[in-house]
Amino acid sequence: MKVTAEKNEKVANMIFATIYPLYLNRLEKNGKTKEELNQVIEWFTGFDQDDLQRLIEEKVTFRTFFQNAKIHSNAHLIKGVVCGYRIEEIEDEFELYKQCRRMEKLIDELARGRKMEKILREEKK
């Protein structure tokens, strides 16, 4: 599927605080914890527990969320299909959408029971 400017804008304007509980609910149904969710988000964005809480309280959009994130240098290793979109084929002009899908991919892997050391990707030496 192709990302459109409208789709990118829709995601950019979504409030992180409304989506975070959905991530958490999905993980808890699969026996995972808030701490594990936060660990994955921190690896990907650089936001620690206090940062996440502040962003939730401020009701920031995904645009603000990703503008302030320090995306991990190994984020390019996150590949695959999420919601019908192949992450590595999302055009650079839709970087925000790509980052959102990358984060969802990590959360999806956690929900499916993938080992944390595999989720938090390392460059092969």
mmCIF file of C-alpha atoms in Angstrom:
data_model
loop_
_atom_site.group_PDB
_atom_site.id
_atom_site.type_symbol
_atom_site.label_atom_id
_atom_site.label_comp_id
_atom_site.label_asym_id
_atom_site.label_seq_id
_atom_site.Cartn_x
_atom_site.Cartn_y
_atom_site.Cartn_z
ATOM 1 C CA MET A 1 0.000 0.000 0.000
ATOM 2 C CA LYS A 2 1.085 3.566 -0.635
ATOM 3 C CA VAL A 3 1.192 6.270 2.009
ATOM 4 C CA THR A 4 -0.601 9.465 1.032
ATOM 5 C CA ALA A 5 -0.068 12.994 2.311
ATOM 6 C CA GLU A 6 -3.552 12.802 3.862
ATOM 7 C CA LYS A 7 -2.723 9.573 5.701
ATOM 8 C CA ASN A 8 0.578 11.018 6.916
ATOM 9 C CA GLU A 9 -1.188 14.152 8.168
ATOM 10 C CA LYS A 10 -3.899 12.131 9.908
ATOM 11 C CA VAL A 11 -1.284 10.142 11.843
ATOM 12 C CA ALA A 12 0.748 13.293 12.578
ATOM 13 C CA ASN A 13 -2.289 14.877 14.257
ATOM 14 C CA MET A 14 -3.224 11.858 16.387
ATOM 15 C CA ILE A 15 -2.699 12.347 20.122
ATOM 16 C CA PHE A 16 -0.076 9.995 21.577
ATOM 17 C CA ALA A 17 -1.962 9.839 24.905
ATOM 18 C CA THR A 18 -4.986 8.292 23.181
ATOM 19 C CA ILE A 19 -2.937 5.591 21.420
ATOM 20 C CA TYR A 20 -0.559 4.635 24.260
ATOM 21 C CA PRO A 21 -3.309 2.886 26.303
ATOM 22 C CA LEU A 22 -4.245 0.869 23.207
ATOM 23 C CA TYR A 23 -0.630 -0.319 22.890
ATOM 24 C CA LEU A 24 -0.579 -1.170 26.588
ATOM 25 C CA ASN A 25 -3.920 -2.981 26.509
ATOM 26 C CA ARG A 26 -2.785 -5.144 23.588
ATOM 27 C CA LEU A 27 0.444 -6.060 25.354
ATOM 28 C CA GLU A 28 -1.212 -6.823 28.684
ATOM 29 C CA LYS A 29 -3.625 -9.197 26.917
ATOM 30 C CA ASN A 30 -0.508 -11.041 25.745
ATOM 31 C CA GLY A 31 1.094 -11.198 29.195
ATOM 32 C CA LYS A 32 3.449 -8.264 28.706
ATOM 33 C CA THR A 33 3.943 -5.285 31.015
ATOM 34 C CA LYS A 34 3.956 -1.500 30.888
ATOM 35 C CA GLU A 35 7.666 -1.650 31.757
ATOM 36 C CA GLU A 36 8.366 -3.762 28.668
ATOM 37 C CA LEU A 37 6.354 -1.369 26.482
ATOM 38 C CA ASN A 38 8.251 1.589 27.901
ATOM 39 C CA GLN A 39 11.584 -0.197 27.389
ATOM 40 C CA VAL A 40 10.807 -0.675 23.693
ATOM 41 C CA ILE A 41 9.627 2.925 23.275
ATOM 42 C CA GLU A 42 12.680 4.243 25.139
ATOM 43 C CA TRP A 43 15.061 2.245 22.932
ATOM 44 C CA PHE A 44 13.352 3.567 19.803
ATOM 45 C CA THR A 45 12.732 7.210 20.805
ATOM 46 C CA GLY A 46 15.053 7.970 23.703
ATOM 47 C CA PHE A 47 12.066 8.911 25.903
ATOM 48 C CA ASP A 48 12.351 7.526 29.432
ATOM 49 C CA GLN A 49 9.429 6.849 31.805
ATOM 50 C CA ASP A 50 9.266 10.483 32.987
ATOM 51 C CA ASP A 51 9.397 11.814 29.409
ATOM 52 C CA LEU A 52 6.575 9.489 28.342
ATOM 53 C CA GLN A 53 4.422 10.524 31.296
ATOM 54 C CA ARG A 54 4.980 14.212 30.493
ATOM 55 C CA LEU A 55 4.149 13.683 26.805
ATOM 56 C CA ILE A 56 0.965 11.848 27.781
ATOM 57 C CA GLU A 57 -0.054 14.589 30.206
ATOM 58 C CA GLU A 58 0.657 17.293 27.613
ATOM 59 C CA LYS A 59 -1.437 15.372 25.062
ATOM 60 C CA VAL A 60 1.160 15.849 22.334
ATOM 61 C CA THR A 61 0.494 14.802 18.755
ATOM 62 C CA PHE A 62 2.566 12.145 17.030
ATOM 63 C CA ARG A 63 4.123 15.029 15.069
ATOM 64 C CA THR A 64 5.461 16.600 18.286
ATOM 65 C CA PHE A 65 6.292 13.186 19.724
ATOM 66 C CA PHE A 66 8.542 12.244 16.804
ATOM 67 C CA GLN A 67 9.980 15.761 16.385
ATOM 68 C CA ASN A 68 11.294 15.519 19.947
ATOM 69 C CA ALA A 69 12.400 11.884 19.727
ATOM 70 C CA LYS A 70 16.010 10.824 19.301
ATOM 71 C CA ILE A 71 15.377 7.876 16.994
ATOM 72 C CA HIS A 72 17.794 5.010 17.654
ATOM 73 C CA SER A 73 20.622 4.697 15.154
ATOM 74 C CA ASN A 74 19.584 1.088 14.446
ATOM 75 C CA ALA A 75 15.967 1.981 13.604
ATOM 76 C CA HIS A 76 16.749 1.332 9.931
ATOM 77 C CA LEU A 77 17.003 -2.367 10.843
ATOM 78 C CA ILE A 78 13.258 -2.466 11.604
ATOM 79 C CA LYS A 79 11.708 -4.058 8.544
ATOM 80 C CA GLY A 80 8.540 -5.874 7.677
ATOM 81 C CA VAL A 81 4.840 -5.293 7.173
ATOM 82 C CA VAL A 82 2.603 -3.423 9.610
ATOM 83 C CA CYS A 83 -1.057 -2.716 8.811
ATOM 84 C CA GLY A 84 -0.439 -3.569 5.159
ATOM 85 C CA TYR A 85 2.540 -1.204 4.774
ATOM 86 C CA ARG A 86 6.046 -2.534 4.145
ATOM 87 C CA ILE A 87 8.130 -0.252 6.366
ATOM 88 C CA GLU A 88 11.207 -0.184 4.150
ATOM 89 C CA GLU A 89 9.092 0.905 1.153
ATOM 90 C CA ILE A 90 7.541 3.955 2.842
ATOM 91 C CA GLU A 91 8.893 7.024 1.033
ATOM 92 C CA ASP A 92 11.257 9.382 2.880
ATOM 93 C CA GLU A 93 8.796 12.253 2.453
ATOM 94 C CA PHE A 94 6.548 10.392 4.915
ATOM 95 C CA GLU A 95 9.215 9.997 7.599
ATOM 96 C CA LEU A 96 6.766 10.553 10.462
ATOM 97 C CA TYR A 97 4.495 7.813 9.159
ATOM 98 C CA LYS A 98 7.499 5.504 8.774
ATOM 99 C CA GLN A 99 8.603 6.166 12.370
ATOM 100 C CA CYS A 100 5.096 5.481 13.645
ATOM 101 C CA ARG A 101 4.964 2.169 11.777
ATOM 102 C CA ARG A 102 8.442 1.233 13.021
ATOM 103 C CA MET A 103 7.338 1.781 16.614
ATOM 104 C CA GLU A 104 4.186 -0.260 15.974
ATOM 105 C CA LYS A 105 6.320 -3.058 14.522
ATOM 106 C CA LEU A 106 8.399 -3.194 17.707
ATOM 107 C CA ILE A 107 5.258 -3.254 19.862
ATOM 108 C CA ASP A 108 3.768 -5.959 17.639
ATOM 109 C CA GLU A 109 6.897 -8.097 18.035
ATOM 110 C CA LEU A 110 6.740 -7.661 21.810
ATOM 111 C CA ALA A 111 3.059 -8.695 21.838
ATOM 112 C CA ARG A 112 3.893 -11.800 19.816
ATOM 113 C CA GLY A 113 6.508 -12.887 22.346
ATOM 114 C CA ARG A 114 9.688 -12.085 20.451
ATOM 115 C CA LYS A 115 12.721 -11.887 22.723
ATOM 116 C CA MET A 116 13.660 -8.369 23.831
ATOM 117 C CA GLU A 117 17.231 -8.737 22.557
ATOM 118 C CA LYS A 118 15.823 -9.402 19.075
ATOM 119 C CA ILE A 119 13.351 -6.491 19.261
ATOM 120 C CA LEU A 120 16.060 -4.010 20.320
ATOM 121 C CA ARG A 121 18.070 -4.469 17.167
ATOM 122 C CA GLU A 122 21.843 -4.487 17.063
ATOM 123 C CA GLU A 123 24.066 -4.123 14.003
ATOM 124 C CA LYS A 124 25.626 -7.446 13.042
ATOM 125 C CA LYS A 125 29.337 -7.341 13.717
#
